Coordinates of C-alpha atoms in Angstrom, one line a residue:
X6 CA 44.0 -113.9 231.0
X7 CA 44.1 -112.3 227.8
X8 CA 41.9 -109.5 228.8
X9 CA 44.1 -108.9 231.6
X10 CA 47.3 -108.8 229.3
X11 CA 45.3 -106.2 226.7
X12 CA 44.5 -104.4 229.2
X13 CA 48.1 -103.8 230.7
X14 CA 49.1 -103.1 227.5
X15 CA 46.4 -100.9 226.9
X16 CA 47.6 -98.9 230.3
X17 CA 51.5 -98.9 229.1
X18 CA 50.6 -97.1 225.5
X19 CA 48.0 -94.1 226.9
X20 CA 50.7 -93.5 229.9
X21 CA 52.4 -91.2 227.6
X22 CA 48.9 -89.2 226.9
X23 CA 47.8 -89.3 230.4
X24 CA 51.0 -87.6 231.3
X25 CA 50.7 -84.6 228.6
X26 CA 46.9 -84.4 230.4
X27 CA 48.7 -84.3 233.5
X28 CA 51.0 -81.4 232.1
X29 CA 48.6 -79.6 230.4
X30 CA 45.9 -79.5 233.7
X31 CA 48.8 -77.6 235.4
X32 CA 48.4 -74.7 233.4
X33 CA 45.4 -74.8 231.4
X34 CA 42.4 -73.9 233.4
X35 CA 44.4 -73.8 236.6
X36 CA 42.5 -71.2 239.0
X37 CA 46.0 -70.5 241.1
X38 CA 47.7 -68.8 238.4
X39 CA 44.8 -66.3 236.9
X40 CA 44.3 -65.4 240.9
X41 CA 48.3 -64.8 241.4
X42 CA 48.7 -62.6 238.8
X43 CA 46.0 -60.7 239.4
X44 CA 46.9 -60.1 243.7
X45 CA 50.1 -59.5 242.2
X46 CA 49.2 -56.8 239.2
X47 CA 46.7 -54.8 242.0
X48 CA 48.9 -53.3 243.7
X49 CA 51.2 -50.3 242.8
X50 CA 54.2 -51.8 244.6
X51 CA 54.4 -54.2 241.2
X52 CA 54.6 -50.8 238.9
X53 CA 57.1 -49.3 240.9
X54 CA 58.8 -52.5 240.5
X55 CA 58.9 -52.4 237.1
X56 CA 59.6 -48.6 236.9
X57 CA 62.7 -48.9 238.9
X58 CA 64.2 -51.7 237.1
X59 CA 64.0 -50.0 233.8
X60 CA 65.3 -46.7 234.8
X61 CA 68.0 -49.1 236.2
X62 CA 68.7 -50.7 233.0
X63 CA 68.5 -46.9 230.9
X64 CA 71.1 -46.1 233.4
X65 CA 73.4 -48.6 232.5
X66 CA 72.7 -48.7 228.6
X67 CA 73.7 -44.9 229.1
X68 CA 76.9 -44.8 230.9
X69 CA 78.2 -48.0 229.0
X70 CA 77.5 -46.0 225.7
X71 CA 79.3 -43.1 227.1
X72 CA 82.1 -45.4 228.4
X73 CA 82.4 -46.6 224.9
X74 CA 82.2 -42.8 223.0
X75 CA 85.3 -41.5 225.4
X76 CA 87.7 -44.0 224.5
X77 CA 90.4 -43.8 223.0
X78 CA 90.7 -43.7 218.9
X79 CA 90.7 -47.7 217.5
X80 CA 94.5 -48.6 216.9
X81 CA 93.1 -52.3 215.4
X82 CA 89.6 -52.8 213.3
X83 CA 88.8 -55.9 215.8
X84 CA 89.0 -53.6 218.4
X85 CA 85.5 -51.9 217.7
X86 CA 84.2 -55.9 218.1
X87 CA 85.4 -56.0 221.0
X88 CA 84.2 -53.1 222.4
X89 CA 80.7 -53.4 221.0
X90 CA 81.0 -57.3 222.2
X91 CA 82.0 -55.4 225.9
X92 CA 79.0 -52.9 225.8
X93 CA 76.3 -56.4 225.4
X94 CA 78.6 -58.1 227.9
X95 CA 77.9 -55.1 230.5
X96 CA 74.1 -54.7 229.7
X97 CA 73.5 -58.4 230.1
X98 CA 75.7 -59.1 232.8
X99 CA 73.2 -56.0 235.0
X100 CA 70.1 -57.3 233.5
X101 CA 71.0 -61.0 235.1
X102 CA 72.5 -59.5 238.2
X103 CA 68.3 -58.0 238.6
X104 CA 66.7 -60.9 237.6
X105 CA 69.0 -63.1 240.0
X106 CA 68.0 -60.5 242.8
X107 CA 64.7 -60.8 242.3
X108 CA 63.7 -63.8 241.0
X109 CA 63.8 -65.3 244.7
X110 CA 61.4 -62.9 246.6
X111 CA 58.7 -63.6 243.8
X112 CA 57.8 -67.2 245.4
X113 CA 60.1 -67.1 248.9
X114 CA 56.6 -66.3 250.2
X115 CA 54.4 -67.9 248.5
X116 CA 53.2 -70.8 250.6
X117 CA 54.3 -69.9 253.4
X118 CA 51.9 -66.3 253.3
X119 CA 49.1 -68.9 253.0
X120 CA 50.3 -70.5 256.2
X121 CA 50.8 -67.0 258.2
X122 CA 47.1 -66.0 257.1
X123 CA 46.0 -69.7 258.0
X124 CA 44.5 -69.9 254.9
X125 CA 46.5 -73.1 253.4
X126 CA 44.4 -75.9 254.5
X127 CA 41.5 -74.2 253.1
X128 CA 43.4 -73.6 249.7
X129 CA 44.9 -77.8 250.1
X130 CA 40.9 -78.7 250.6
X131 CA 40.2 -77.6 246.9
X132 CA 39.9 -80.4 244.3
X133 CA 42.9 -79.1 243.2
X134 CA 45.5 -81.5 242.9
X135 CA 49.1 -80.3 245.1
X136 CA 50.8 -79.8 242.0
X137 CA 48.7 -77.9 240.3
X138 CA 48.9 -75.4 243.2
X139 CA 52.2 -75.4 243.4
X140 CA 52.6 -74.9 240.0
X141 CA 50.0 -72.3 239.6
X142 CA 52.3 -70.2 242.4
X143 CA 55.6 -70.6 240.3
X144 CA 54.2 -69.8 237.2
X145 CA 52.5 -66.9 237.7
X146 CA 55.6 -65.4 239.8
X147 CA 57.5 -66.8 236.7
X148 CA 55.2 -65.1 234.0
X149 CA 56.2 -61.5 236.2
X150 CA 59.5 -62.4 236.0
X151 CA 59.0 -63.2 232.5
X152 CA 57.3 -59.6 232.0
X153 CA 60.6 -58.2 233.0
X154 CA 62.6 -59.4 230.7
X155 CA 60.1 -58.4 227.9
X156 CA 60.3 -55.0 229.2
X157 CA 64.1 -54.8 228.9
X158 CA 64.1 -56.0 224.8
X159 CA 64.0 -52.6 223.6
X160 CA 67.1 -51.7 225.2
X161 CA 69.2 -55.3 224.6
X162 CA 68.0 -54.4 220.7
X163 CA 71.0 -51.7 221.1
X164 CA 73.3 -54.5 220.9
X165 CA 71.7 -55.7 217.6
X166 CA 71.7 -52.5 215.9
X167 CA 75.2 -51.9 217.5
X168 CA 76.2 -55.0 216.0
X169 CA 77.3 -56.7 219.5
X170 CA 75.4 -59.3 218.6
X171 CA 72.5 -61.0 216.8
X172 CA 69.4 -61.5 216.8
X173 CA 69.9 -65.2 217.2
X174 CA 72.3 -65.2 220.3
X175 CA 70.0 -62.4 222.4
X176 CA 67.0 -64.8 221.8
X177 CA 68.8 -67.8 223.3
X178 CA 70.2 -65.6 226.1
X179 CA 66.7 -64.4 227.2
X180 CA 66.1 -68.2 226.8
X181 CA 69.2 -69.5 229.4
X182 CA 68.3 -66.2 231.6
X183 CA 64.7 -67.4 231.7
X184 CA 65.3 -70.8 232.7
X185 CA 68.2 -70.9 234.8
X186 CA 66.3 -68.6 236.8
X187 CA 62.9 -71.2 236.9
X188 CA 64.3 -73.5 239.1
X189 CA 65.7 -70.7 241.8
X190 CA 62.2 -69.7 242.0
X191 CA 61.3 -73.4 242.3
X192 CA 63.8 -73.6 244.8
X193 CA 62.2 -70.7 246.8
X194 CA 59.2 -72.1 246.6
X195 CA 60.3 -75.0 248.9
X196 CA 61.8 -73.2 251.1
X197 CA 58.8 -71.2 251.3
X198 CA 56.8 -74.8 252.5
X199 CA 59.3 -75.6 254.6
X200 CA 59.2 -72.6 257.1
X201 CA 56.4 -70.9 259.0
X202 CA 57.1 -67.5 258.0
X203 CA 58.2 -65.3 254.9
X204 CA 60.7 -63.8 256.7
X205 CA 62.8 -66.9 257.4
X206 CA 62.1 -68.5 254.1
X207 CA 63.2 -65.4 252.0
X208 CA 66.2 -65.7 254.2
X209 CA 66.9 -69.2 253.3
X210 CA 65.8 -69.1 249.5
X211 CA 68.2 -66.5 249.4
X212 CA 71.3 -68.1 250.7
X213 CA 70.2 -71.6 249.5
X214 CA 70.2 -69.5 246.0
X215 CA 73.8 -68.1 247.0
X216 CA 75.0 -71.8 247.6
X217 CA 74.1 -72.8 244.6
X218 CA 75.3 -69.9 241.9
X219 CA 79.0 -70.0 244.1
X220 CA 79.3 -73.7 243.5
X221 CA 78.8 -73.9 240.0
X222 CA 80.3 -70.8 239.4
X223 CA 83.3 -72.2 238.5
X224 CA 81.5 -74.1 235.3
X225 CA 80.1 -69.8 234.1
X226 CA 84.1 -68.9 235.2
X227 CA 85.4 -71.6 232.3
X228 CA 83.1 -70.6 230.2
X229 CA 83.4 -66.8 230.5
X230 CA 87.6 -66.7 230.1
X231 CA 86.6 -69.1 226.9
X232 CA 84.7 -66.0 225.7
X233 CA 87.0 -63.6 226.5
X234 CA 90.1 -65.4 224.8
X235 CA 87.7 -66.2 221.4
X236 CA 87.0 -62.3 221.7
X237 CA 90.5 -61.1 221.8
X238 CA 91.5 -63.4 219.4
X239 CA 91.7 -61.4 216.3
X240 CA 93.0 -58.6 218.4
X241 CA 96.5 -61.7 218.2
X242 CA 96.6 -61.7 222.0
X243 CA 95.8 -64.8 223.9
X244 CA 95.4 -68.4 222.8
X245 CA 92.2 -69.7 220.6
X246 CA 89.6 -71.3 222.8
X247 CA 87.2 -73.9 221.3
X248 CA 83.7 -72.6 219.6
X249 CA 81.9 -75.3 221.3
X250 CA 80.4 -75.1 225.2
X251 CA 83.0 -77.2 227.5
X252 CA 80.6 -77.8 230.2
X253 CA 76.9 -77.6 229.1
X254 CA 75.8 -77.7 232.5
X255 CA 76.7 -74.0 232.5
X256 CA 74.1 -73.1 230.9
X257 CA 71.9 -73.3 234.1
X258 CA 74.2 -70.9 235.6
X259 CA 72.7 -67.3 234.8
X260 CA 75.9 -65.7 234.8
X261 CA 77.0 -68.1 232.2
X262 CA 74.4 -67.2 229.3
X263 CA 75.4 -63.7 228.3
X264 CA 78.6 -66.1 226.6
X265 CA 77.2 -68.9 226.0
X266 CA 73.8 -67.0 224.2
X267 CA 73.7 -69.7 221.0
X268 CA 76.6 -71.6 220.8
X269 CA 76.3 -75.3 220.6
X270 CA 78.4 -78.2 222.3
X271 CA 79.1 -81.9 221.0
X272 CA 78.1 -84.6 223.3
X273 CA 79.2 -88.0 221.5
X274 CA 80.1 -86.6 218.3
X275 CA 76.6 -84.4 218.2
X276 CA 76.5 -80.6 218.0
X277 CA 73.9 -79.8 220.2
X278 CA 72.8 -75.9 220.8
X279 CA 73.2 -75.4 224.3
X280 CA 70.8 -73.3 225.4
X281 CA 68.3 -76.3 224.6
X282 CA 70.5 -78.8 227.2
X283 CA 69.9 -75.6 229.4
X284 CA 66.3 -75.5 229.0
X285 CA 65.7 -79.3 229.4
X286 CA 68.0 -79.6 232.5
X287 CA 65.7 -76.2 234.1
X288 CA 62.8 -78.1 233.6
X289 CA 64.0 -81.5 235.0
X290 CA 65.5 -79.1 238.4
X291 CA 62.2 -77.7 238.2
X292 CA 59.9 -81.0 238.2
X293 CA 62.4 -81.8 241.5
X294 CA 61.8 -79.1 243.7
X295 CA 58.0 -79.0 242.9
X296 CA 58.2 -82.7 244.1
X297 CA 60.4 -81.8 247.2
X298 CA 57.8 -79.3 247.5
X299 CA 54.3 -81.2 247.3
X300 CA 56.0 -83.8 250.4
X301 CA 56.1 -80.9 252.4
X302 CA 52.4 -80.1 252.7
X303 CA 50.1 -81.4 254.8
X304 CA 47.7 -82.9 252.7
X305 CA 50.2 -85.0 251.0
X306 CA 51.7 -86.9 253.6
X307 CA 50.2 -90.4 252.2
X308 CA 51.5 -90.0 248.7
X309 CA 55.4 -91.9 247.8
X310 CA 56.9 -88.1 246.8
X311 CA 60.2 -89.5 248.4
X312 CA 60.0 -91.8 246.0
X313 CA 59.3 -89.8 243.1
X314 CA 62.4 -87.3 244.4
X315 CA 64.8 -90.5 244.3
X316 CA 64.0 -91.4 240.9
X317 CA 64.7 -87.9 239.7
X318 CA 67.7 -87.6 241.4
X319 CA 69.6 -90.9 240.4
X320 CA 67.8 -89.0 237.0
X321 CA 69.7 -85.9 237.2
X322 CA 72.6 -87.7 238.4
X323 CA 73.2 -89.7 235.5
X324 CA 72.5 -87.0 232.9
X325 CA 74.8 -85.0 234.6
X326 CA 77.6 -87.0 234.4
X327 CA 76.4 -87.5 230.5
X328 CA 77.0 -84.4 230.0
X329 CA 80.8 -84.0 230.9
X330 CA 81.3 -86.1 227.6
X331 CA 81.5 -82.5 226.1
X332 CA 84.5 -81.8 228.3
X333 CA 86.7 -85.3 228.3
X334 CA 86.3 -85.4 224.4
X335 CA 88.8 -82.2 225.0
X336 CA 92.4 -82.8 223.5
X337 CA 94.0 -82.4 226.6
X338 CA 91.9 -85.7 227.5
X339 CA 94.5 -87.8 226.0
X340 CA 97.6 -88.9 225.9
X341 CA 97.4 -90.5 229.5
X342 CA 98.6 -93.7 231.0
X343 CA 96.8 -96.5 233.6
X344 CA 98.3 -95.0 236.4
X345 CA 97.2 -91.3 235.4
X346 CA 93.5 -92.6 234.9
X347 CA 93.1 -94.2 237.5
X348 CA 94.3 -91.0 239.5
X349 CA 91.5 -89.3 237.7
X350 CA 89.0 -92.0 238.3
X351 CA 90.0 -92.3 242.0
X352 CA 89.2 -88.3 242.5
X353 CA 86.1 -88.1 240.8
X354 CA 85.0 -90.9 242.4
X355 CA 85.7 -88.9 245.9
X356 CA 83.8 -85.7 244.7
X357 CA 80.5 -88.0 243.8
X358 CA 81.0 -89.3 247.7
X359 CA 81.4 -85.8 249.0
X360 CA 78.4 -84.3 246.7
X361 CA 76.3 -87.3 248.4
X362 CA 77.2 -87.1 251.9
X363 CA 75.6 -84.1 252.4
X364 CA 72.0 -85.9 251.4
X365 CA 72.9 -88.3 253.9
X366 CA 71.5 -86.4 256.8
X367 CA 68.1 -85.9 254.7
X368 CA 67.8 -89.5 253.5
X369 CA 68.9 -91.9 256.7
X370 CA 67.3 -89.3 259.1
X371 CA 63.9 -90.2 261.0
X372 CA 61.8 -89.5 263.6
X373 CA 58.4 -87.7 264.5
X374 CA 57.8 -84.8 262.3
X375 CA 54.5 -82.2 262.5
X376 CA 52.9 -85.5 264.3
X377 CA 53.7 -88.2 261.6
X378 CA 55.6 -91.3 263.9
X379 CA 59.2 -91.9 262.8
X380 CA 58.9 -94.7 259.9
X381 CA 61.8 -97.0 261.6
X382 CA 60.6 -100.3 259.8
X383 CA 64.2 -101.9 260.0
X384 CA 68.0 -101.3 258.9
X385 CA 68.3 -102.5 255.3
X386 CA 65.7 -103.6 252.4
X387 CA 66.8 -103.3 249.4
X388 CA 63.1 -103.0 247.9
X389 CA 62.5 -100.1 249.9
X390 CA 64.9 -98.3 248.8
X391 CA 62.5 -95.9 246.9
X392 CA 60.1 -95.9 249.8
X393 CA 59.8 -93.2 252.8
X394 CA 61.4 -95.9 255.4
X395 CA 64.4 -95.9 257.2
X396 CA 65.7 -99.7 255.6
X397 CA 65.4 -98.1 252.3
X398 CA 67.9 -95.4 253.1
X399 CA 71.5 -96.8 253.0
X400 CA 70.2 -99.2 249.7
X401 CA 69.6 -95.7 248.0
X402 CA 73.2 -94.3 249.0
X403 CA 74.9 -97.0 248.0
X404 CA 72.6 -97.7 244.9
X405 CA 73.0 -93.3 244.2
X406 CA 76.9 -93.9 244.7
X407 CA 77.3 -97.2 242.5
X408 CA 75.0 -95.7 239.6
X409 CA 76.6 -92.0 239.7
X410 CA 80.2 -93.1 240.0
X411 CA 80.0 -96.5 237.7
X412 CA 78.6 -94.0 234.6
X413 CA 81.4 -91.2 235.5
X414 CA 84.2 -93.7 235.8
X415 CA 83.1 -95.5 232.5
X416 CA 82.5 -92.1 230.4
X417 CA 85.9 -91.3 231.2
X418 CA 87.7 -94.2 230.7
X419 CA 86.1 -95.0 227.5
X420 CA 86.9 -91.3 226.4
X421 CA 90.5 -91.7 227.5
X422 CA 90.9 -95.1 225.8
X423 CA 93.0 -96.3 228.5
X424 CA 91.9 -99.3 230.8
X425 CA 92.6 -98.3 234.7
X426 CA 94.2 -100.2 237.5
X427 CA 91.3 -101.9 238.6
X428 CA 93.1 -102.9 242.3
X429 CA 93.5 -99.2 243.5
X430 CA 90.3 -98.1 241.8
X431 CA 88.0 -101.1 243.6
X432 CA 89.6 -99.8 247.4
X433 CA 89.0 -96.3 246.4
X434 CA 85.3 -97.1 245.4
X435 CA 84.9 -99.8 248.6
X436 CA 86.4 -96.6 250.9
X437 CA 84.2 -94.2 249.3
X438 CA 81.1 -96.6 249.9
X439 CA 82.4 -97.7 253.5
X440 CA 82.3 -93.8 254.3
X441 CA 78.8 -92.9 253.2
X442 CA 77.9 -96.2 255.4
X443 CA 79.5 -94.9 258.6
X444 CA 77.1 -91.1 257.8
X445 CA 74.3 -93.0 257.8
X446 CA 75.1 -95.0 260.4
X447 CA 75.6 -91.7 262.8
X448 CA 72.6 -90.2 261.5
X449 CA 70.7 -93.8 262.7
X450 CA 72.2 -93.2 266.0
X451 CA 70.6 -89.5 266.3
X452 CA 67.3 -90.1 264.7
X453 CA 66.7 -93.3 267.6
X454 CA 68.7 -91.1 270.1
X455 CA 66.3 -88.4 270.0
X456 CA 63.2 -89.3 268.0
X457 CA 63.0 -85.7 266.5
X458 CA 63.7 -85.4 262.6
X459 CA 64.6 -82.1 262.7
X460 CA 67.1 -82.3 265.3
X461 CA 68.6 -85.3 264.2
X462 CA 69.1 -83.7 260.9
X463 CA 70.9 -80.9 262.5
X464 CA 73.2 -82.9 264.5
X465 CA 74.2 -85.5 261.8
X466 CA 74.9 -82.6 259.9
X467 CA 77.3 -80.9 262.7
X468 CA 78.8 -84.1 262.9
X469 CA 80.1 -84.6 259.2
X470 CA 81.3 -81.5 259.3
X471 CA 83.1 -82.2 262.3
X472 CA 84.7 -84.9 261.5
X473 CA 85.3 -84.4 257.6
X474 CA 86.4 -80.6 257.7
X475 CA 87.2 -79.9 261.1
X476 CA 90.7 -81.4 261.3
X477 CA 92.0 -80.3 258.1
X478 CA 93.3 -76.7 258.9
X479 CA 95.6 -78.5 262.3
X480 CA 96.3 -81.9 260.7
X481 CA 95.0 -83.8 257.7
X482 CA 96.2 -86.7 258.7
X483 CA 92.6 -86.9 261.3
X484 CA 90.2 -86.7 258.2
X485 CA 89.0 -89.7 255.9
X486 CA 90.0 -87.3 253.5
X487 CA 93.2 -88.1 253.8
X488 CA 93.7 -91.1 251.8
X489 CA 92.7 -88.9 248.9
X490 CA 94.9 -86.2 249.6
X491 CA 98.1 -88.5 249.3
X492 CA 97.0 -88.8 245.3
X493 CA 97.8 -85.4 245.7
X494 CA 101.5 -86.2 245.8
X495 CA 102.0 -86.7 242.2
X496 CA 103.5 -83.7 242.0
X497 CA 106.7 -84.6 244.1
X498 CA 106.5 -88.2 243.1
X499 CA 105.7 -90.7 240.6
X500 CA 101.7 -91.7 240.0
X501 CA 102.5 -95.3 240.8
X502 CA 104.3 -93.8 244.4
X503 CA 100.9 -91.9 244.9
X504 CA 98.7 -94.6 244.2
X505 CA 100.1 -97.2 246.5
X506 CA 100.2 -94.3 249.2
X507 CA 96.5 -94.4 248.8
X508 CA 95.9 -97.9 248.6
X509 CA 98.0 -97.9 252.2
X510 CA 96.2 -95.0 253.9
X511 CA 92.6 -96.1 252.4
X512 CA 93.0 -99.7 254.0
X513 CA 94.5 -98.2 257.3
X514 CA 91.4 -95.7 257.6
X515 CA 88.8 -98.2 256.2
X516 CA 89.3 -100.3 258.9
X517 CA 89.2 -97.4 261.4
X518 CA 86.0 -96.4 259.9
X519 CA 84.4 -100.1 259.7
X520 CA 85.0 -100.7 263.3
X521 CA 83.6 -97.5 264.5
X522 CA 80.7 -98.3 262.2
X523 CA 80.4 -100.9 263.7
X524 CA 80.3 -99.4 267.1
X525 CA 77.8 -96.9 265.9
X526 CA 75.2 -99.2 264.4
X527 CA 75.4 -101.5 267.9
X528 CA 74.8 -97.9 270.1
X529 CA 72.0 -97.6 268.0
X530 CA 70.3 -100.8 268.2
X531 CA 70.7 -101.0 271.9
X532 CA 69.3 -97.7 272.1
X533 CA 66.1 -99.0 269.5
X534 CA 65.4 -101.8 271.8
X535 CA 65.4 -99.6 274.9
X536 CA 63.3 -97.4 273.6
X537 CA 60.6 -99.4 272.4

């Protein structure tokens, strides 16, 4: 018994150093990456490359001088700051918009060339291990992308000698460029595994990549205007923004690091630098979509990936929501009553639901799939819920929502300092959690309707849009978003007024959407039985 406990101990304490041998196999001696980068330094198409993106950059470093030269004579000594600080801004802004452009196309096509040339299942026969092909690919398209950027550090060291900026902030702007750029290639990569051709997985890396940069814009946006008002400062226009980063998850936004370059941000009282949250949260994105990656080949279809991906998502999740500390620290955070927070609280809590429901037609989905049997094993286990079943599915919504939300709604009200109105706050979570239910019930109903994975993804996916946005441009009133659009009223009447108007509507709708759960999940068992 004793040898049994030694040994398990013995297991715990070299996990970390089997690990680091784990990480260090994927790029030390890995085969994939010195073969990569040699296919892709062969041909003269990567010169050409190379040649037109620096005549590119010359171009701009030119005409932004000139713009520069033919102004107008300084009328304020900050003004030749800002200018300068405008002359990095427009070199940086055209290197990033290059990189962004091509970082995609470097590993769209990277497994899914293997599959057109039917040479993947020899390559997935290899003692390799699937990671360490996977990330053999994205490496070595990342160490080309990386030899871009080298290339364009003699002309970025015109800002230095300029005195735009320093030496410092271009290093950490390479750095954010670098990495917020990794996981887009990452994220090309799976899309690369899960289509049949390069042509249709370029297309999708590259509007997959488009989705992504135009939702999270809006972090880069607060961050640039922050710049711009810190910039004009001296110039005694504007107001003073803060030095620190308001939303550090900007820095995995490329757009965002030509102003965020070295400045640092305080998460619970600790000035972090930024560009180091940046770099951790690239490599943790990263790590995800090599993982979504390695459960879409063939030769991994026994191993728990799903798993592994739900870890790392209620992971991200949490870390995520850490990381807002940085913004509800902000003065304007206080001052606010119950009712207020709870307003606050009740929203947030409806943007976790709606940044989950879209999973839900990629979790509670099954069916038969490139010959594997749908895994219908039941309709809720709470063990499972980190298992590639379909009873494991609505334990990991509601366990994604309670974790997500519960750390969002307790950051904030701990950095407000003001306890909410737990009634209103309890339906809004219940109606939030009674709404992912009802998705997953209709994606139940589809995957036993037509026993397809794919095509019950598709359709569960029409049908939340259906029902969530369709009704909104003729009448709200049809949406379950509606509840939260009365909180909305606040501005023609008092919080209390809006909150009871939500308490109303969410009980009215909940029940709505309980019964015709309900109705869903019986359609669907009927159906089951008949089937099998």
């Amino acid at each position: 018994m004793a040898a049994i406990a030694l040994r398990g101990i013995w297991g715990v304490a070299l996990r970390p150093f089997q690990w680091l041998r784990d990480l260090l196999t994927l790029v030390v001696g890995n085969p994939v990456i010195s073969r990569e980068m040699k296919v892709r330094m062969r041909f003269a198409r990567a010169f050409w490359l190379q040649g037109a993106y620096l005549l590119f950059l010359i171009a701009i470093v030119s005409l932004a001088y000139q713009g520069i030269v033919a102004q107008t004579p300084l009328s304020h000594p900050a003004e030749l700051q800002w200018r300068l600080q405008s002359f990095y801004a427009t070199l940086l802004y055209s290197l990033v918009t290059v990189v962004v452009l091509i970082a995609p196309a470097l590993t769209a096509s990277a497994i899914s060339f293997e599959r057109e040339r039917r040479t993947l299942d020899l390559l997935l026969t290899t003692p390799l291990r699937p990671m360490q092909i996977l990330a053999g690919k994205l490496l070595a398209s990342f160490a080309f992308l990386t030899l871009l950027l080298v290339e364009s550090m003699p002309l970025a060291t015109v800002c230095i000698i300029m005195g735009g900026a320093t030496v410092g902030d271009l290093l950490a702007t390479y750095a954010l460029i670098a990495f917020s750029t990794l996981h887009l290639c990452a994220f090309a990569l799976y899309c690369s595994a899960c289509n049949r051709t390069s042509g249709i997985a370029t297309f999708w890396a590259y509007l997959g990549v488009t989705v992504m940069l135009g939702a999270t814009f809006w972090m880069a946006l607060v961050e640039i205007i922050a710049n711009v008002r810190r910039a004009v400062a001296p110039l005694g226009v504007g107001v003073v923004a803060p030095a620190e980063v308001v939303f550090p998850l900007a820095a995995l936004h490329p757009f965002a690091a030509p102003v965020i370059k070295a400045s640092p941000t305080k998460l619970f009282g600790v000035s972090v630098p930024c560009w180091l949250i940046g770099v951790a949260f690239s490599v943790l994105l990263t790590r995800f979509w090599l993982t979504a990656t390695a459960a879409k080949l063939p030769a991994v279809y026994q191993g728990n990936f799903i798993g592994s991906l739900r870890r790392q998502a209620l992971l991200l999740s949490v870390l995520s929501v850490l990381t807002l500390d940085a913004a509800f620290s902000a003065p304007l955070a206080r001052g606010l009553n119950a009712a207020d927070v709870t307003m606050v609280l009740l929203m947030t809590t409806g943007f976790v639901s709606l940044f989950i429901a879209p999973f839900v037609a990629w979790v509670a989905t099954f069916g038969e799939h490139d010959g594997k049997p749908p895994a219908d094993d039941g309709w809720f286990r709470p063990l499972q819920l980190f298992r590639p079943v379909a009873s494991g599915a609505l334990p990991f919504i509601l366990t994604w929502l309670a974790v997500t939300a519960g750390t969002l709604n307790a950051l904030m009200a701990w950095r407000f300092g003001v306890a909410p109105l737990w009634a209103p706050l309890l339906v809004g979570v219940g109606y939030c959690a009674l709404g992912l239910t009802a998705f997953w019930a209709v994606a139940r109903f589809w995957s036993v309707t037509l026993r397809r994975l794919t095509w019950a993804r598709y359709l569960t996916v029409i049908t939340l849009l259906a029902v969530v946005l369709l009704p909104l441009p003729y009448n709200a009133a049809w949406t379950p978003l509606y509840p939260f659009v009365r909180i909305t009223e606040i501005s023609a009447h008092p919080p209390q007024f809006a909150l009871d108007a939500f308490v109303q509507q969410a009980t009215v709708y909940g029940s709505v959407i309980a019964v015709i759960t309900v109705l869903v999940g019986i359609a669907a068992s009927l159906l089951g039985r008949r089937r099998k």
